[in-house]
mmCIF file of C-alpha atoms in Angstrom:
data_model
loop_
_atom_site.group_PDB
_atom_site.id
_atom_site.type_symbol
_atom_site.label_atom_id
_atom_site.label_comp_id
_atom_site.label_asym_id
_atom_site.label_seq_id
_atom_site.Cartn_x
_atom_site.Cartn_y
_atom_site.Cartn_z
ATOM 1 C CA ASN A 244 -17.980 -9.633 -2.629
ATOM 2 C CA ALA A 245 -17.686 -5.951 -1.582
ATOM 3 C CA GLY A 246 -14.040 -6.605 -0.677
ATOM 4 C CA VAL A 247 -12.599 -3.937 1.759
ATOM 5 C CA THR A 248 -14.832 -1.084 2.612
ATOM 6 C CA GLN A 249 -14.024 2.030 4.489
ATOM 7 C CA THR A 250 -16.187 4.743 5.922
ATOM 8 C CA PRO A 251 -16.293 7.752 5.922
ATOM 9 C CA LYS A 252 -14.683 8.824 2.697
ATOM 10 C CA PHE A 253 -13.947 12.252 3.954
ATOM 11 C CA ARG A 254 -13.912 13.893 7.335
ATOM 12 C CA ILE A 255 -12.758 17.201 8.852
ATOM 13 C CA LEU A 256 -12.053 17.175 12.575
ATOM 14 C CA LYS A 257 -11.133 19.985 14.931
ATOM 15 C CA ILE A 258 -8.006 19.645 17.114
ATOM 16 C CA GLY A 259 -8.744 17.537 20.153
ATOM 17 C CA GLN A 260 -11.853 15.817 18.742
ATOM 18 C CA SER A 261 -11.987 12.065 18.424
ATOM 19 C CA MET A 262 -13.311 9.738 15.793
ATOM 20 C CA THR A 263 -13.428 6.187 14.578
ATOM 21 C CA LEU A 264 -12.494 5.135 11.018
ATOM 22 C CA GLN A 265 -14.395 2.087 10.071
ATOM 23 C CA CYS A 266 -12.911 -0.882 7.983
ATOM 24 C CA ALA A 267 -14.709 -4.042 7.036
ATOM 25 C CA GLN A 268 -13.864 -6.965 4.769
ATOM 26 C CA ASP A 269 -16.135 -9.767 3.580
ATOM 27 C CA MET A 270 -13.342 -12.131 2.359
ATOM 28 C CA ASN A 271 -12.779 -13.892 5.656
ATOM 29 C CA HIS A 272 -9.222 -12.680 5.752
ATOM 30 C CA ASN A 273 -7.295 -13.126 8.982
ATOM 31 C CA TYR A 274 -4.870 -10.278 8.490
ATOM 32 C CA MET A 275 -5.831 -6.706 8.476
ATOM 33 C CA TYR A 276 -3.788 -3.520 8.313
ATOM 34 C CA TRP A 277 -4.141 0.222 8.737
ATOM 35 C CA TYR A 278 -1.884 2.504 6.813
ATOM 36 C CA ARG A 279 -1.476 6.244 6.509
ATOM 37 C CA GLN A 280 -0.404 7.791 3.242
ATOM 38 C CA ASP A 281 1.335 11.218 3.321
ATOM 39 C CA PRO A 282 2.396 13.056 0.118
ATOM 40 C CA GLY A 283 5.784 11.802 -1.085
ATOM 41 C CA MET A 284 6.162 9.433 1.759
ATOM 42 C CA GLY A 285 4.606 6.202 0.635
ATOM 43 C CA LEU A 286 2.528 4.181 2.946
ATOM 44 C CA LYS A 287 3.351 3.819 6.711
ATOM 45 C CA LEU A 288 1.991 0.942 8.812
ATOM 46 C CA ILE A 289 0.009 2.084 11.824
ATOM 47 C CA TYR A 290 -1.469 -1.104 13.318
ATOM 48 C CA TYR A 291 -2.147 -4.556 12.088
ATOM 49 C CA SER A 292 -4.037 -7.614 13.235
ATOM 50 C CA VAL A 293 -3.406 -11.285 12.645
ATOM 51 C CA GLY A 294 -6.887 -12.421 13.802
ATOM 52 C CA ALA A 295 -9.740 -11.522 15.938
ATOM 53 C CA GLY A 296 -8.551 -10.428 19.329
ATOM 54 C CA ILE A 297 -4.876 -10.019 18.287
ATOM 55 C CA THR A 298 -3.451 -6.577 17.340
ATOM 56 C CA ASP A 299 0.020 -5.211 17.140
ATOM 57 C CA LYS A 300 1.708 -1.850 16.554
ATOM 58 C CA GLY A 301 3.213 -0.912 13.260
ATOM 59 C CA GLU A 302 5.778 1.836 12.339
ATOM 60 C CA VAL A 303 3.636 4.816 13.424
ATOM 61 C CA PRO A 304 1.133 3.851 16.131
ATOM 62 C CA ASN A 305 1.261 6.937 18.337
ATOM 63 C CA GLY A 306 -1.977 8.762 18.564
ATOM 64 C CA TYR A 307 -4.084 5.789 17.414
ATOM 65 C CA ASN A 308 -5.811 2.693 18.851
ATOM 66 C CA VAL A 309 -7.400 -0.300 17.217
ATOM 67 C CA SER A 310 -9.546 -3.292 18.213
ATOM 68 C CA ARG A 311 -10.475 -6.502 16.423
ATOM 69 C CA SER A 312 -13.549 -8.047 18.027
ATOM 70 C CA THR A 313 -14.588 -9.899 14.771
ATOM 71 C CA THR A 314 -12.774 -11.229 11.686
ATOM 72 C CA GLU A 315 -14.732 -8.765 9.501
ATOM 73 C CA ASP A 316 -14.064 -5.415 11.282
ATOM 74 C CA PHE A 317 -11.005 -3.407 12.188
ATOM 75 C CA PRO A 318 -11.814 0.093 13.359
ATOM 76 C CA LEU A 319 -9.114 2.680 13.949
ATOM 77 C CA ARG A 320 -9.638 5.262 16.689
ATOM 78 C CA LEU A 321 -8.150 8.690 16.977
ATOM 79 C CA GLU A 322 -8.651 9.941 20.507
ATOM 80 C CA LEU A 323 -7.191 13.492 20.460
ATOM 81 C CA ALA A 324 -6.923 14.570 16.856
ATOM 82 C CA ALA A 325 -3.767 16.689 15.927
ATOM 83 C CA PRO A 326 -2.916 18.414 12.699
ATOM 84 C CA SER A 327 -0.143 15.851 12.102
ATOM 85 C CA GLN A 328 -2.811 13.242 11.674
ATOM 86 C CA THR A 329 -4.079 14.948 8.560
ATOM 87 C CA SER A 330 -3.524 12.121 5.923
ATOM 88 C CA VAL A 331 -5.224 9.582 3.796
ATOM 89 C CA TYR A 332 -5.851 6.355 5.744
ATOM 90 C CA PHE A 333 -6.075 3.001 3.990
ATOM 91 C CA CYS A 334 -7.253 -0.327 5.387
ATOM 92 C CA ALA A 335 -6.027 -3.590 3.836
ATOM 93 C CA SER A 336 -6.614 -7.298 4.353
ATOM 94 C CA ARG A 337 -5.029 -10.533 3.243
ATOM 95 C CA ALA A 338 -5.661 -14.243 3.689
ATOM 96 C CA GLY A 339 -3.214 -16.027 5.813
ATOM 97 C CA SER A 340 -2.152 -18.355 2.991
ATOM 98 C CA THR A 341 -1.216 -15.538 0.559
ATOM 99 C CA ASP A 342 1.101 -12.662 0.385
ATOM 100 C CA THR A 343 -1.274 -10.172 -1.412
ATOM 101 C CA GLN A 344 -2.918 -7.354 0.445
ATOM 102 C CA TYR A 345 -6.292 -5.974 -0.645
ATOM 103 C CA PHE A 346 -6.943 -2.311 -0.210
ATOM 104 C CA GLY A 347 -10.022 -0.280 0.656
ATOM 105 C CA PRO A 348 -10.785 3.041 -1.132
ATOM 106 C CA GLY A 349 -9.304 5.174 1.773
ATOM 107 C CA THR A 350 -10.543 7.888 4.131
ATOM 108 C CA ARG A 351 -9.190 11.363 3.637
ATOM 109 C CA LEU A 352 -8.929 13.071 7.074
ATOM 110 C CA THR A 353 -8.133 16.738 7.722
ATOM 111 C CA VAL A 354 -7.553 18.057 11.247
ATOM 112 C CA LEU A 355 -7.811 21.805 11.636
ATOM 113 C CA ALA B 47 16.490 -3.334 7.919
ATOM 114 C CA GLN B 48 14.612 -3.452 4.756
ATOM 115 C CA SER B 49 14.051 -0.366 2.576
ATOM 116 C CA VAL B 50 12.692 0.552 -0.850
ATOM 117 C CA THR B 51 13.868 3.367 -3.072
ATOM 118 C CA GLN B 52 11.909 4.491 -6.017
ATOM 119 C CA LEU B 53 13.898 6.779 -8.238
ATOM 120 C CA GLY B 54 11.916 9.778 -9.459
ATOM 121 C CA SER B 55 8.710 11.191 -7.747
ATOM 122 C CA HIS B 56 7.332 12.028 -11.199
ATOM 123 C CA VAL B 57 8.009 10.399 -14.564
ATOM 124 C CA SER B 58 6.519 11.819 -17.659
ATOM 125 C CA VAL B 59 6.379 9.995 -20.959
ATOM 126 C CA SER B 60 4.548 10.404 -24.286
ATOM 127 C CA GLU B 61 1.707 8.225 -25.125
ATOM 128 C CA GLY B 62 3.030 5.155 -27.090
ATOM 129 C CA ALA B 63 6.601 5.488 -25.514
ATOM 130 C CA LEU B 64 8.336 3.067 -23.230
ATOM 131 C CA VAL B 65 7.491 3.271 -19.558
ATOM 132 C CA LEU B 66 10.300 2.531 -17.016
ATOM 133 C CA LEU B 67 9.743 3.058 -13.308
ATOM 134 C CA ARG B 68 12.667 2.158 -11.129
ATOM 135 C CA CYS B 69 12.697 0.395 -7.794
ATOM 136 C CA ASN B 70 15.678 -0.726 -5.741
ATOM 137 C CA TYR B 71 15.470 -2.520 -2.447
ATOM 138 C CA SER B 72 17.638 -3.656 0.410
ATOM 139 C CA SER B 73 16.988 -6.799 2.239
ATOM 140 C CA SER B 74 19.226 -9.344 4.002
ATOM 141 C CA VAL B 75 17.076 -12.244 2.976
ATOM 142 C CA PRO B 76 15.348 -13.086 -0.353
ATOM 143 C CA PRO B 77 12.445 -10.698 -0.513
ATOM 144 C CA TYR B 78 9.048 -10.820 -2.045
ATOM 145 C CA LEU B 79 8.555 -7.767 -4.377
ATOM 146 C CA PHE B 80 5.365 -6.047 -5.368
ATOM 147 C CA TRP B 81 4.198 -3.265 -7.621
ATOM 148 C CA TYR B 82 0.865 -1.598 -6.674
ATOM 149 C CA VAL B 83 -0.988 1.089 -8.714
ATOM 150 C CA GLN B 84 -3.166 3.799 -7.369
ATOM 151 C CA TYR B 85 -5.463 5.614 -9.688
ATOM 152 C CA PRO B 86 -6.689 9.108 -8.682
ATOM 153 C CA ASN B 87 -8.951 9.048 -5.574
ATOM 154 C CA GLN B 88 -8.837 5.243 -5.366
ATOM 155 C CA GLY B 89 -7.300 2.535 -3.197
ATOM 156 C CA LEU B 90 -4.173 0.605 -4.196
ATOM 157 C CA GLN B 91 -4.420 -2.345 -6.579
ATOM 158 C CA LEU B 92 -1.824 -5.130 -7.072
ATOM 159 C CA LEU B 93 -0.118 -4.831 -10.448
ATOM 160 C CA LEU B 94 2.254 -7.689 -10.197
ATOM 161 C CA LYS B 95 4.506 -9.505 -7.766
ATOM 162 C CA TYR B 96 7.651 -11.628 -7.521
ATOM 163 C CA THR B 97 7.976 -14.423 -4.896
ATOM 164 C CA THR B 98 10.084 -17.208 -6.347
ATOM 165 C CA GLY B 99 10.739 -18.772 -9.690
ATOM 166 C CA ALA B 100 10.954 -16.893 -12.928
ATOM 167 C CA THR B 101 12.577 -13.540 -12.520
ATOM 168 C CA LEU B 102 10.426 -11.811 -15.235
ATOM 169 C CA VAL B 103 6.857 -11.334 -13.977
ATOM 170 C CA LYS B 104 4.021 -10.115 -16.078
ATOM 171 C CA GLY B 105 1.093 -8.182 -14.556
ATOM 172 C CA ILE B 106 -2.145 -6.589 -15.541
ATOM 173 C CA ASN B 107 -2.505 -3.977 -18.208
ATOM 174 C CA GLY B 108 0.719 -5.005 -20.084
ATOM 175 C CA PHE B 109 3.099 -4.207 -17.305
ATOM 176 C CA GLU B 110 6.018 -6.415 -16.413
ATOM 177 C CA ALA B 111 8.965 -6.345 -14.030
ATOM 178 C CA GLU B 112 12.281 -8.140 -13.699
ATOM 179 C CA PHE B 113 13.818 -9.185 -10.419
ATOM 180 C CA LYS B 114 17.606 -8.650 -10.650
ATOM 181 C CA LYS B 115 19.169 -9.952 -7.475
ATOM 182 C CA SER B 116 22.699 -8.763 -8.396
ATOM 183 C CA GLU B 117 21.359 -5.196 -8.814
ATOM 184 C CA THR B 118 18.843 -5.471 -5.987
ATOM 185 C CA SER B 119 16.259 -4.029 -8.493
ATOM 186 C CA PHE B 120 12.730 -4.603 -9.536
ATOM 187 C CA HIS B 121 12.031 -2.137 -12.311
ATOM 188 C CA LEU B 122 8.598 -1.790 -13.770
ATOM 189 C CA THR B 123 8.160 -1.550 -17.608
ATOM 190 C CA LYS B 124 5.504 -1.247 -20.239
ATOM 191 C CA PRO B 125 6.504 -1.154 -23.963
ATOM 192 C CA SER B 126 3.826 1.436 -24.973
ATOM 193 C CA ALA B 127 2.233 3.882 -22.632
ATOM 194 C CA HIS B 128 -1.488 4.602 -22.735
ATOM 195 C CA MET B 129 -3.290 7.571 -21.342
ATOM 196 C CA SER B 130 -5.157 5.324 -18.905
ATOM 197 C CA ASP B 131 -1.699 4.308 -17.338
ATOM 198 C CA ALA B 132 -1.609 7.712 -15.542
ATOM 199 C CA ALA B 133 -1.494 6.890 -11.988
ATOM 200 C CA GLU B 134 0.829 6.579 -9.061
ATOM 201 C CA TYR B 135 2.918 3.518 -8.704
ATOM 202 C CA PHE B 136 4.307 2.033 -5.522
ATOM 203 C CA CYS B 137 7.031 -0.645 -5.143
ATOM 204 C CA ALA B 138 6.977 -2.675 -1.952
ATOM 205 C CA VAL B 139 8.985 -5.430 -0.323
ATOM 206 C CA SER B 140 7.997 -8.038 2.194
ATOM 207 C CA ARG B 141 9.531 -11.056 3.889
ATOM 208 C CA MET B 142 7.913 -14.235 4.738
ATOM 209 C CA ASP B 143 9.480 -14.196 8.187
ATOM 210 C CA SER B 144 7.938 -10.844 9.047
ATOM 211 C CA ASN B 145 4.427 -11.913 8.505
ATOM 212 C CA TYR B 146 4.517 -10.486 4.956
ATOM 213 C CA GLN B 147 4.507 -6.977 6.259
ATOM 214 C CA LEU B 148 5.092 -4.533 3.448
ATOM 215 C CA ILE B 149 7.798 -1.870 3.342
ATOM 216 C CA TRP B 150 6.840 0.781 0.817
ATOM 217 C CA GLY B 151 8.596 3.011 -1.546
ATOM 218 C CA ALA B 152 7.599 6.685 -1.701
ATOM 219 C CA GLY B 153 5.756 6.233 -4.988
ATOM 220 C CA THR B 154 6.255 7.531 -8.581
ATOM 221 C CA LYS B 155 3.542 9.467 -10.311
ATOM 222 C CA LEU B 156 3.380 8.576 -13.990
ATOM 223 C CA ILE B 157 2.195 11.364 -16.301
ATOM 224 C CA ILE B 158 1.302 10.549 -19.916
ATOM 225 C CA LYS B 159 1.686 13.321 -22.434
ATOM 226 C CA PRO B 160 -0.687 13.157 -25.475
#
């Protein structure tokens, strides 16, 4: 099992550009999550999904969009990148029967 | 609303000394409590968790934590620090009735002095 994978590892964007952060898991987990991690702030939930075709907003969804067309994939889209979106982004997943989330290695995004 | 407070953004201990990382939470219903560890440039990894039952829980790498309801605390300890313990540690709380969504503390960076 690869677990939770994320691409790219690093990315630099210019203000106003768009991009998609990819997340995939091979554990057949129903639940998937996107977090951002800012220094000294802990993790903030952006969006989550309870299964294919079902997504919902977390604590800080503004400026982001998600989709969940398959169980395995949960991409995060930034439409108009802003400097405030400079952060490290983590994807996580968990099985419906457990309370433990498994994390990917993260994507470090800088918006200049 | 639930919240998690980790006391100290940085904790420095000598190799071989006791490690104590503090976590206090607020929750109106019995919480599930977690400690995750993040090594440099890596994702987060579950260290240990409390759901129900025994209030002293043991995790990986010799860490343990005790759930104290009266103090609303879930402090993380390790009797003897090792250089490899240098990492950032996050406390989190979730509730079964909120789909196990996690509320995170700000993290504590553990520094080990040789």
